[in-house]
Coordinates of C-alpha atoms in Angstrom, one line a residue:
M1144 CA 98.7 130.5 130.3
N1145 CA 99.7 129.7 126.7
N1146 CA 101.9 132.8 126.9
E1147 CA 104.7 131.1 125.0
L1148 CA 102.4 130.2 122.1
T1149 CA 100.9 133.7 122.0
K1150 CA 104.5 135.1 121.8
Q1151 CA 105.3 132.8 118.9
I1152 CA 102.1 133.9 117.0
F1153 CA 102.9 137.6 117.3
S1154 CA 106.5 137.0 116.4
L1155 CA 105.3 135.6 113.1
I1156 CA 102.8 138.5 112.7
K1157 CA 105.6 141.0 113.1
L1158 CA 107.5 139.2 110.3
N1159 CA 104.5 140.0 108.1
N1160 CA 103.1 136.4 107.8
K1161 CA 99.5 136.8 106.5
L1162 CA 98.6 133.1 107.2
I1163 CA 99.5 131.2 110.3
A1164 CA 98.4 127.7 111.2
V1165 CA 98.0 126.9 115.0
E1166 CA 97.5 123.5 116.4
S1167 CA 95.9 123.6 119.8
P1168 CA 93.7 121.1 121.7
L1169 CA 90.0 121.9 122.1
Q1170 CA 90.2 122.0 125.9
E1171 CA 92.8 124.8 125.8
R1172 CA 90.8 126.9 123.3
I1173 CA 89.3 129.4 125.8
W1174 CA 92.8 130.2 127.3
L1175 CA 94.4 130.7 123.9
L1176 CA 91.6 132.9 122.6
T1177 CA 91.7 135.0 125.9
N1178 CA 95.5 135.4 125.6
L1179 CA 95.2 136.4 121.9
A1180 CA 92.5 138.9 122.7
N1181 CA 94.5 140.4 125.6
E1182 CA 97.6 140.8 123.5
C1183 CA 95.6 142.4 120.7
Q1184 CA 94.0 144.9 123.1
Q1185 CA 97.4 145.8 124.5
N1186 CA 98.6 146.5 120.9
N1187 CA 95.4 148.2 119.7
I1188 CA 94.7 145.5 117.2
N1189 CA 91.2 144.2 116.4
C1190 CA 90.7 140.4 116.9
Y1191 CA 88.0 138.5 115.2
L1192 CA 86.7 134.9 115.4
W1193 CA 84.9 132.9 112.8
T1194 CA 83.8 129.3 113.3
L1195 CA 82.4 126.9 110.7
E1196 CA 79.6 125.9 113.2
D1197 CA 77.7 129.2 113.0
D1198 CA 79.3 131.0 110.0
A1199 CA 79.2 134.2 112.0
L1200 CA 82.0 136.8 112.7
H1201 CA 82.6 138.0 116.2
Q1202 CA 85.0 140.5 117.6
L1203 CA 86.9 139.2 120.7
E1204 CA 87.5 141.5 123.7
T1205 CA 88.4 140.8 127.3
N1206 CA 87.3 142.5 130.6
E1207 CA 87.4 141.6 134.3
F1208 CA 84.8 138.9 133.7
G1209 CA 86.8 137.2 131.0
L1210 CA 86.3 136.8 127.2
T1211 CA 83.4 138.5 125.3
L1212 CA 82.2 138.1 121.8
Q1213 CA 80.5 140.9 119.9
T1214 CA 78.8 140.1 116.6
V1215 CA 80.2 141.9 113.5
D1216 CA 77.1 142.9 111.5
Q1217 CA 79.2 143.9 108.5
Y1218 CA 79.7 140.1 107.7
Q1219 CA 76.5 138.5 106.4
A1220 CA 76.3 134.8 105.8
I1221 CA 75.1 133.8 102.3
A1222 CA 72.9 130.9 101.2
K1223 CA 74.8 127.6 101.3
I1224 CA 74.1 126.5 97.7
R1225 CA 77.6 125.0 97.2
R1226 CA 80.2 123.8 99.7
E1227 CA 82.5 126.7 99.1
N1228 CA 79.7 129.0 100.2
Y1229 CA 80.4 127.8 103.7
F1230 CA 83.8 129.6 103.5
E1231 CA 82.6 132.9 102.1
I1232 CA 84.4 134.4 105.1
L1233 CA 87.7 134.0 103.1
R1234 CA 86.4 136.2 100.2
F1235 CA 85.0 138.7 102.8
W1236 CA 88.3 139.1 104.7
Q1237 CA 90.1 139.6 101.4
T1238 CA 88.0 142.6 100.4
A1239 CA 86.5 144.0 103.6
D1240 CA 87.9 147.2 105.1
L1241 CA 88.4 145.5 108.5
Q1242 CA 91.9 145.1 109.8
G1243 CA 93.6 143.0 112.5
I1244 CA 93.6 139.3 113.2
L1245 CA 91.0 136.9 112.0
I1246 CA 90.9 133.5 113.7
L1247 CA 89.4 130.7 111.5
E1248 CA 88.2 127.6 113.2
G1249 CA 87.2 124.3 111.4
I1250 CA 89.1 124.7 108.2
F1251 CA 91.9 122.2 108.5
P1252 CA 90.0 119.1 107.3
W1253 CA 90.0 120.6 103.8
L1254 CA 93.8 121.4 103.9
G1255 CA 95.1 117.9 104.5
E1256 CA 96.2 115.3 102.0
S1257 CA 94.2 114.8 98.8
T1258 CA 91.0 112.7 98.7
T1259 CA 89.3 110.6 96.0
D1260 CA 85.9 112.4 96.6
P1261 CA 85.7 114.9 93.6
D1262 CA 83.3 117.2 95.4
F1263 CA 85.5 117.4 98.5
F1264 CA 88.6 117.8 96.3
L1265 CA 87.1 120.8 94.5
T1266 CA 86.1 122.5 97.7
A1267 CA 89.6 121.9 99.1
E1268 CA 91.2 123.5 96.0
W1269 CA 88.8 126.5 96.2
I1270 CA 89.8 127.0 99.9
K1271 CA 93.5 126.7 99.2
S1272 CA 93.2 129.2 96.3
A1273 CA 91.2 131.6 98.5
L1274 CA 93.9 131.4 101.2
I1275 CA 96.7 132.1 98.7
N1276 CA 94.7 135.1 97.5
L1277 CA 94.6 136.4 101.1
K1278 CA 98.3 136.6 101.1
L1279 CA 98.5 138.2 97.7
Y1280 CA 95.8 140.9 98.1
N1281 CA 96.6 141.7 101.8
C1282 CA 100.4 141.8 101.5
N1283 CA 100.4 145.5 102.4
A1284 CA 97.4 145.5 104.7
Q1285 CA 97.4 145.0 108.5
K1286 CA 95.6 141.7 108.2
T1287 CA 96.5 138.3 109.4
A1288 CA 94.5 135.1 109.2
I1289 CA 95.1 132.4 111.9
L1290 CA 93.9 128.9 111.1
L1291 CA 93.1 127.2 114.4
G1292 CA 92.3 123.6 115.1
P1293 CA 93.3 120.4 117.1
N1294 CA 95.0 118.9 114.0
A1295 CA 97.0 121.3 111.8
S1296 CA 97.7 118.9 109.0
L1297 CA 98.6 120.7 105.7
S1298 CA 99.0 119.1 102.3
F1299 CA 102.5 119.3 100.7
D1300 CA 101.3 122.0 98.1
I1301 CA 100.2 124.6 100.7
A1302 CA 102.4 123.7 103.7
P1303 CA 105.3 126.0 102.5
E1304 CA 102.9 128.9 102.4
I1305 CA 101.7 128.6 105.9
P1306 CA 104.0 128.4 108.9
T1307 CA 102.7 126.1 111.6
L1308 CA 102.8 126.4 115.4
I1309 CA 102.0 123.6 117.7
Q1310 CA 100.9 124.2 121.3
Q1311 CA 103.2 122.0 123.4
L1312 CA 102.3 120.4 126.7
P1313 CA 103.3 122.7 129.6
T1314 CA 106.6 122.2 131.3
I1315 CA 106.7 121.5 135.0
E1316 CA 107.8 125.1 135.6
E1317 CA 104.8 126.4 133.7
I1318 CA 102.5 124.1 135.7
S1319 CA 104.1 125.2 138.9
T1320 CA 103.5 128.9 138.0
H1321 CA 99.9 128.2 137.2
L1322 CA 98.9 126.0 140.2
P1323 CA 99.0 128.7 142.9
Q1324 CA 96.1 130.4 141.1
V1325 CA 94.1 127.2 141.5
L1326 CA 95.5 126.1 144.9
P1327 CA 96.3 129.4 146.7
D1328 CA 96.7 127.8 150.1
Y1329 CA 99.3 125.2 149.1
S1330 CA 102.9 125.5 150.1
A1331 CA 105.8 125.5 147.6
D1332 CA 106.6 121.8 148.3
E1333 CA 102.9 120.9 147.9
I1334 CA 102.7 122.8 144.6
H1335 CA 105.8 121.0 143.4
A1336 CA 104.4 117.6 144.2
T1337 CA 101.1 118.4 142.5
A1338 CA 103.0 119.7 139.5
I1339 CA 105.0 116.5 139.2
A1340 CA 101.7 114.5 139.2
S1341 CA 100.3 116.9 136.5
V1342 CA 103.1 116.6 134.0
G1343 CA 101.7 115.3 130.6
M1344 CA 98.4 117.2 130.9
Y1345 CA 97.3 120.5 129.5
L1346 CA 96.4 123.3 132.0
A1347 CA 92.7 122.9 131.3
D1348 CA 92.9 119.1 132.0
I1349 CA 94.9 119.9 135.2
D1350 CA 92.2 122.4 136.4
Y1351 CA 89.4 119.9 135.6
G1352 CA 91.2 117.1 137.5
I1353 CA 91.8 119.3 140.5
R1354 CA 88.1 120.3 140.5
Q1355 CA 87.1 116.7 140.3
A1356 CA 89.4 115.7 143.2
L1357 CA 88.9 118.7 145.6
A1358 CA 86.6 118.0 148.5
P1359 CA 86.3 119.5 152.0
E1360 CA 89.2 118.5 154.2
I1361 CA 91.1 116.8 151.3
K1362 CA 94.8 116.7 152.1
P1363 CA 97.5 117.6 149.5
L1364 CA 98.8 114.0 149.3
E1365 CA 95.3 112.7 148.6
L1366 CA 94.9 115.3 145.9
V1367 CA 98.2 114.2 144.3
Q1368 CA 96.9 110.6 144.3
K1369 CA 93.6 111.5 142.8
L1370 CA 95.2 113.7 140.2
S1371 CA 97.5 110.8 139.2
A1372 CA 94.6 108.5 138.9
Y1373 CA 92.8 111.0 136.8
K1374 CA 95.8 111.4 134.5
I1375 CA 96.1 107.6 134.0
E1376 CA 92.4 107.4 133.0
L1377 CA 92.9 110.5 130.7
F1378 CA 95.9 108.9 129.0
K1379 CA 93.9 105.7 128.4
R1380 CA 91.1 107.7 126.8
I1381 CA 93.2 110.0 124.6
Y1382 CA 96.2 107.9 123.7
N1383 CA 94.8 104.3 124.2
I1384 CA 97.8 103.5 126.4
Q1385 CA 98.5 102.1 129.8
F1386 CA 100.4 104.3 132.2
L1387 CA 101.9 102.4 135.1
Q1388 CA 103.9 103.6 138.0
P1389 CA 107.0 101.5 138.7
P1390 CA 105.6 98.1 139.9
S1391 CA 107.0 95.6 142.4
T1392 CA 107.6 92.8 139.9
P1393 CA 109.6 89.7 140.7
I1394 CA 111.0 87.9 137.7
G1395 CA 112.2 84.4 137.4
G1396 CA 115.4 83.9 135.3
L1397 CA 116.6 86.1 132.5
E1398 CA 119.6 87.1 134.6
L1399 CA 121.6 88.5 131.7
M1400 CA 118.8 90.8 130.7
Q1401 CA 118.3 91.9 134.3
Q1402 CA 122.1 92.7 134.5
A1403 CA 121.6 94.9 131.5
F1404 CA 118.7 96.7 133.3
K1405 CA 121.0 97.5 136.2
T1406 CA 123.5 99.0 133.7
Y1407 CA 120.7 101.3 132.3
K1408 CA 120.0 102.5 135.8
R1409 CA 123.6 103.6 136.2
L1410 CA 123.4 105.4 132.8
L1411 CA 120.7 107.7 134.2
T1412 CA 123.1 109.1 136.8
T1413 CA 124.7 112.6 136.7
L1414 CA 128.1 110.9 136.6
A1415 CA 127.2 109.0 133.4
K1416 CA 126.1 112.2 131.8
A1417 CA 129.4 113.8 132.6
Y1418 CA 131.1 111.2 130.5
N1419 CA 128.5 111.7 127.7
L1420 CA 127.0 108.2 128.2
R1421 CA 123.4 107.6 127.4
L1422 CA 120.6 105.1 127.5
P1423 CA 120.4 102.7 124.5
K1424 CA 118.2 104.2 121.7
G1425 CA 116.0 101.1 121.9
I1426 CA 115.8 97.5 123.2
L1427 CA 114.2 94.7 121.2
L1428 CA 112.9 91.6 122.9
I1429 CA 112.3 88.7 120.4
G1430 CA 111.0 85.2 121.0
P1431 CA 107.9 83.0 121.1
P1432 CA 104.6 84.2 122.8
G1433 CA 104.3 83.9 126.5
T1434 CA 108.1 83.8 127.3
G1435 CA 108.0 86.9 129.5
K1436 CA 108.7 89.8 127.1
S1437 CA 105.9 92.0 128.6
Y1438 CA 106.8 90.9 132.1
S1439 CA 110.4 91.9 131.4
A1440 CA 109.4 95.4 130.5
K1441 CA 107.6 95.7 133.9
A1442 CA 110.7 94.3 135.6
C1443 CA 112.8 97.0 133.9
S1444 CA 110.4 99.6 135.1
A1445 CA 110.7 98.3 138.7
Q1446 CA 114.6 98.0 138.4
L1447 CA 115.0 101.6 137.1
G1448 CA 112.2 103.2 139.1
L1449 CA 110.7 104.7 136.0
P1450 CA 107.0 104.8 135.0
L1451 CA 106.0 102.6 132.2
I1452 CA 103.8 103.4 129.1
I1453 CA 102.5 100.2 127.4
L1454 CA 101.4 100.8 123.8
E1455 CA 99.9 98.2 121.5
W1456 CA 101.8 99.2 118.4
G1457 CA 99.4 97.5 116.0
N1458 CA 96.5 99.6 117.3
F1459 CA 97.8 102.6 115.4
R1460 CA 96.8 100.9 112.1
S1461 CA 93.2 101.1 113.2
Y1462 CA 93.3 105.0 113.3
G1463 CA 93.7 105.2 109.6
N1464 CA 94.5 108.7 108.4
L1465 CA 94.7 109.9 112.0
A1466 CA 97.5 107.4 112.9
E1467 CA 100.4 109.8 112.3
Y1468 CA 98.6 112.6 114.2
K1469 CA 98.0 110.2 117.2
L1470 CA 101.7 109.0 117.1
K1471 CA 103.0 112.6 116.9
N1472 CA 101.0 113.6 120.0
L1473 CA 102.0 110.5 121.9
L1474 CA 105.7 111.0 121.2
A1475 CA 105.4 114.7 122.3
L1476 CA 103.7 113.5 125.5
I1477 CA 106.6 111.0 126.2
D1478 CA 109.2 113.7 125.6
R1479 CA 107.5 116.0 128.0
I1480 CA 107.2 113.5 130.8
N1481 CA 110.8 112.4 130.3
R1482 CA 112.6 109.7 132.3
I1483 CA 110.0 107.0 131.3
I1484 CA 109.9 103.6 129.6
L1485 CA 107.9 103.3 126.4
Y1486 CA 107.0 99.6 125.8
L1487 CA 105.8 98.8 122.3
D1488 CA 103.9 95.5 122.7
D1489 CA 103.6 93.2 119.8
F1490 CA 105.7 95.6 117.7
D1491 CA 105.8 93.2 114.7
K1492 CA 102.0 93.2 114.3
G1493 CA 102.1 96.8 113.3
F1494 CA 104.0 95.8 110.2
A1495 CA 102.1 92.7 109.2
G1496 CA 100.4 94.5 106.4
D1497 CA 103.6 95.9 104.9
D1498 CA 101.6 98.9 103.6
D1499 CA 102.4 102.6 103.2
L1500 CA 100.9 103.5 106.6
S1501 CA 103.2 101.0 108.4
R1502 CA 106.2 102.5 106.7
R1503 CA 105.2 106.1 107.5
L1504 CA 104.6 105.2 111.2
A1505 CA 108.0 103.4 111.3
G1506 CA 109.6 106.5 109.7
M1507 CA 108.1 108.8 112.3
L1508 CA 109.3 106.5 115.2
L1509 CA 112.8 106.1 113.7
T1510 CA 113.2 109.9 113.3
W1511 CA 112.1 110.5 116.8
M1512 CA 114.4 107.8 118.2
Q1513 CA 117.3 109.3 116.4
E1514 CA 116.7 112.9 117.3
R1515 CA 115.1 112.9 120.7
T1516 CA 117.0 114.4 123.7
S1517 CA 114.7 113.1 126.4
E1518 CA 115.7 110.3 128.7
V1519 CA 113.3 107.7 127.4
L1520 CA 114.0 104.0 127.3
I1521 CA 112.2 102.3 124.4
I1522 CA 111.5 98.6 124.7
A1523 CA 109.7 96.7 121.9
S1524 CA 108.7 93.1 121.8
A1525 CA 108.2 90.9 118.7
N1526 CA 107.3 87.3 118.0
N1527 CA 108.1 87.4 114.2
I1528 CA 111.2 89.4 113.7
E1529 CA 111.0 88.8 109.9
W1530 CA 107.9 91.2 109.8
L1531 CA 110.0 94.1 111.0
P1532 CA 111.6 96.4 108.3
P1533 CA 115.4 95.8 108.1
E1534 CA 116.1 99.4 108.9
L1535 CA 114.5 98.9 112.4
T1536 CA 116.9 96.2 113.4
R1537 CA 120.2 97.6 112.3
S1538 CA 122.7 98.9 114.8
G1539 CA 121.9 102.5 116.0
R1540 CA 118.1 101.9 116.0
F1541 CA 117.6 99.1 118.6
D1542 CA 121.1 99.0 120.2
E1543 CA 120.2 95.9 122.2
I1544 CA 118.4 92.8 120.9
F1545 CA 117.6 90.0 123.4
K1546 CA 116.3 86.6 122.6
V1547 CA 113.7 85.7 125.2
D1548 CA 113.5 81.9 124.9
L1549 CA 111.6 79.1 126.5
P1550 CA 112.6 79.0 130.2
N1551 CA 115.1 76.3 131.2
Y1552 CA 114.7 74.0 134.2
G1553 CA 116.2 76.4 136.7
E1554 CA 114.1 79.3 135.4
R1555 CA 110.9 77.3 135.5
H1556 CA 111.6 76.5 139.1
E1557 CA 111.9 80.2 139.9
I1558 CA 108.7 81.0 137.9
F1559 CA 106.7 78.3 139.7
K1560 CA 107.8 79.6 143.1
I1561 CA 106.7 83.2 142.2
H1562 CA 103.3 82.0 141.1
L1563 CA 102.8 79.5 143.9
A1564 CA 103.6 82.3 146.5
R1565 CA 100.4 84.1 145.4
F1566 CA 98.3 81.3 146.9
D1567 CA 100.4 79.0 149.1
A1568 CA 102.2 80.6 152.1
R1569 CA 104.9 77.9 152.1
F1570 CA 106.5 79.5 149.1
R1571 CA 106.7 83.1 150.5
H1572 CA 109.8 84.7 151.8
G1573 CA 112.1 82.2 150.2
G1574 CA 110.3 79.1 151.5
D1575 CA 109.6 75.9 149.7
G1576 CA 106.9 73.3 149.9
Y1577 CA 108.3 70.5 147.7
T1578 CA 111.3 68.1 147.9
E1579 CA 114.0 68.1 145.3
P1580 CA 112.6 64.8 143.7
E1581 CA 109.1 66.4 143.5
W1582 CA 110.5 69.5 141.8
K1583 CA 112.4 67.4 139.3
R1584 CA 109.2 65.5 138.4
L1585 CA 107.2 68.7 138.0
L1586 CA 109.9 70.5 135.9
K1587 CA 110.2 67.5 133.6
A1588 CA 106.4 67.4 133.2
T1589 CA 106.3 71.1 132.3
Q1590 CA 109.2 71.0 129.7
R1591 CA 108.5 73.5 126.9
C1592 CA 105.9 75.4 129.0
V1593 CA 106.4 79.2 129.0
G1594 CA 106.0 81.5 131.9
A1595 CA 102.4 82.4 131.0
E1596 CA 101.4 78.8 130.9
I1597 CA 103.1 78.0 134.2
G1598 CA 101.1 80.8 135.7
A1599 CA 97.9 79.3 134.3
I1600 CA 98.8 75.8 135.6
V1601 CA 99.3 77.2 139.1
E1602 CA 96.1 79.1 139.1
R1603 CA 94.1 76.1 137.9
A1604 CA 95.7 74.0 140.6
A1605 CA 94.8 76.6 143.2
V1606 CA 91.2 76.7 142.1
F1607 CA 91.0 72.8 142.3
T1608 CA 92.6 72.9 145.8
F1609 CA 90.1 75.5 147.0
C1610 CA 87.1 73.6 145.7
Q1611 CA 88.4 70.4 147.4
M1612 CA 88.8 72.3 150.7
F1613 CA 85.3 74.0 150.6
S1614 CA 82.8 71.8 148.9
E1615 CA 80.0 74.4 149.6
D1616 CA 79.8 78.1 150.6
V1617 CA 80.9 78.8 154.1
L1618 CA 79.2 81.8 155.5
S1619 CA 81.2 82.2 158.6
V1620 CA 84.9 81.3 158.8
G1621 CA 87.1 82.0 161.7
E1622 CA 90.8 81.5 161.0
L1623 CA 91.1 80.5 157.4
P1624 CA 93.0 77.2 156.8
P1625 CA 96.1 77.5 154.6
L1626 CA 95.8 76.7 150.9
E1627 CA 98.4 74.1 150.2
I1628 CA 98.8 73.2 146.5
T1629 CA 99.9 69.6 146.0
L1630 CA 102.2 68.3 143.3
S1631 CA 99.4 66.1 142.0
A1632 CA 97.1 69.1 141.6
L1633 CA 99.8 70.8 139.5
L1634 CA 100.5 67.7 137.4
T1635 CA 96.7 67.3 136.8
A1636 CA 96.5 70.9 135.6
R1637 CA 99.5 70.3 133.3
Q1638 CA 97.8 67.3 131.8
N1639 CA 94.8 69.4 130.9
M1640 CA 97.0 71.9 129.0
N1641 CA 98.7 71.5 125.7
P1642 CA 101.6 74.1 125.5
L1643 CA 101.9 76.3 122.5
A1644 CA 105.5 75.1 121.9
I1645 CA 104.2 71.6 121.4
R1646 CA 101.0 72.4 119.6
E1647 CA 102.7 74.8 117.1
A1648 CA 106.2 73.2 117.3
D1649 CA 107.3 74.1 113.8
R1650 CA 106.3 77.8 114.1
V1651 CA 107.7 78.2 117.6
E1652 CA 111.0 76.6 116.6
S1653 CA 111.2 78.9 113.6
M1654 CA 110.7 81.9 115.9
R1655 CA 113.4 80.6 118.2
N1656 CA 115.9 80.0 115.4
K1657 CA 115.4 83.4 113.9
A1658 CA 115.7 85.1 117.3
A1659 CA 118.9 83.2 118.0
L1660 CA 120.4 84.6 114.8
Q1661 CA 119.5 88.2 115.7
G1662 CA 119.6 88.5 119.4
Q1663 CA 121.9 87.9 122.4
A1664 CA 121.0 85.5 125.1
S1665 CA 118.9 86.9 127.9
S1666 CA 119.6 83.9 130.2
P1667 CA 122.9 82.2 131.1
I1668 CA 123.4 78.4 130.7
D1669 CA 121.3 76.6 133.3
S1670 CA 123.6 75.9 136.2
S1671 CA 120.9 75.0 138.7
I1672 CA 120.6 71.7 140.5
Y1673 CA 117.6 70.9 138.2
S1674 CA 119.6 71.2 135.0
L1675 CA 119.5 68.0 132.9
G1676 CA 121.9 69.1 130.2
N1677 CA 120.9 68.4 126.6
I1678 CA 117.4 67.0 126.3
D1679 CA 115.0 66.0 123.6
I1680 CA 113.0 69.2 122.9
F1681 CA 109.9 67.2 122.0
G1682 CA 110.1 65.1 125.2

């Protein structure tokens, strides 16, 4: 466990690096410390640990029971009169006759970018100076200091002096090697299935998830399902994202976009790779709110059979100084999972402030999009394309830009049938409950309604119909009577709704016009029997 990271650390030590920064998540700490202590014992090197929490020095050793810590009496903590007194360990390690590896935990917050707090700034400068002195005074000694923490952010002035190693998420091969220790009775196929469900988690998280799921008589398939559910919940807590398996999502209209999705599926094949063909670097969906951009991302997930990560891009602004750290970890997660769709919802809202944080986040994303080798399809949605930096919309960033417009008559007909089928059995399996004249009346009445509003109209009509059928609670019902939504119920629901495209006509038309200048059509010209040709948009 963590063997690769341990090898990288000792490779840098052999190159006579006296300072090494290591970024490792807290849950993996015990494994990393155990591996370092093991490697040190095999090479007859002393290994010490200091933490900010107790300001005590311990020597690390391992035995058949695991990791042990022995207090080093030679180091005596001093009174904390000034902030730098908390880091007296740096001066001690510089002058003490001890040799080996010193692991320092809790020091990174003082090594990041500068702050306006003068007291904090002076402490940070003292620590940086003390670290540089470690390199100078111990250049010929067998001493190495490892700075350890979950976020190894270093300011530009000291970063060149300290090489940084980042513990990567384990590969599926590494997980498969680890799992037999936890699940000794599982077959090779069962281990492989469990490893696939575990991709994206650290080994400590996998162990915890398995312990939570294991129960007497639990079958391997049940364990995989519970582990997948645990992973989804973990991703939500750590990364604030939704992780969805490919859904079964019907979509009304947008045929041109759906054809493009089918093309992307072919680009994932081995044959396409043989011709050096690849997925687009990014797909941008632009248009007014409620027109089906988020729904289209789910439809793409269903079409390609790839999991979907939904990320509210604007949320990263709320993380402040941690935003870049959060984004870096999320992109590493996506790279490790591979063959996945990343959907950046409301992408434009992340740039509404036009501040330095927005530009840095955009720069990180662009660099990753340009350099990544993983098979990740990036889909972003935007209502106001003018908020996006110009460099994001040029060719080579988002290769495909689709205008997702207000649905035409034929598309509204399909959307209505999808939503009606949720409540009214007449519309399932290709069935229909209305005549052509009734459809024409309904579609004319819902002109300029978007898909989300059509869904709300149907749901309101279904509630009204239910209340009409059952005026009071029925405690015992044999065979339930069918719920048949009438045209009048839908028209009444429509009358009680004022669509956004009518309420905010100027804004919506501005969005549509700008989208038309930038994007290609996602729908063909309406050729359905309900098409009325050119109509007054404010009818």
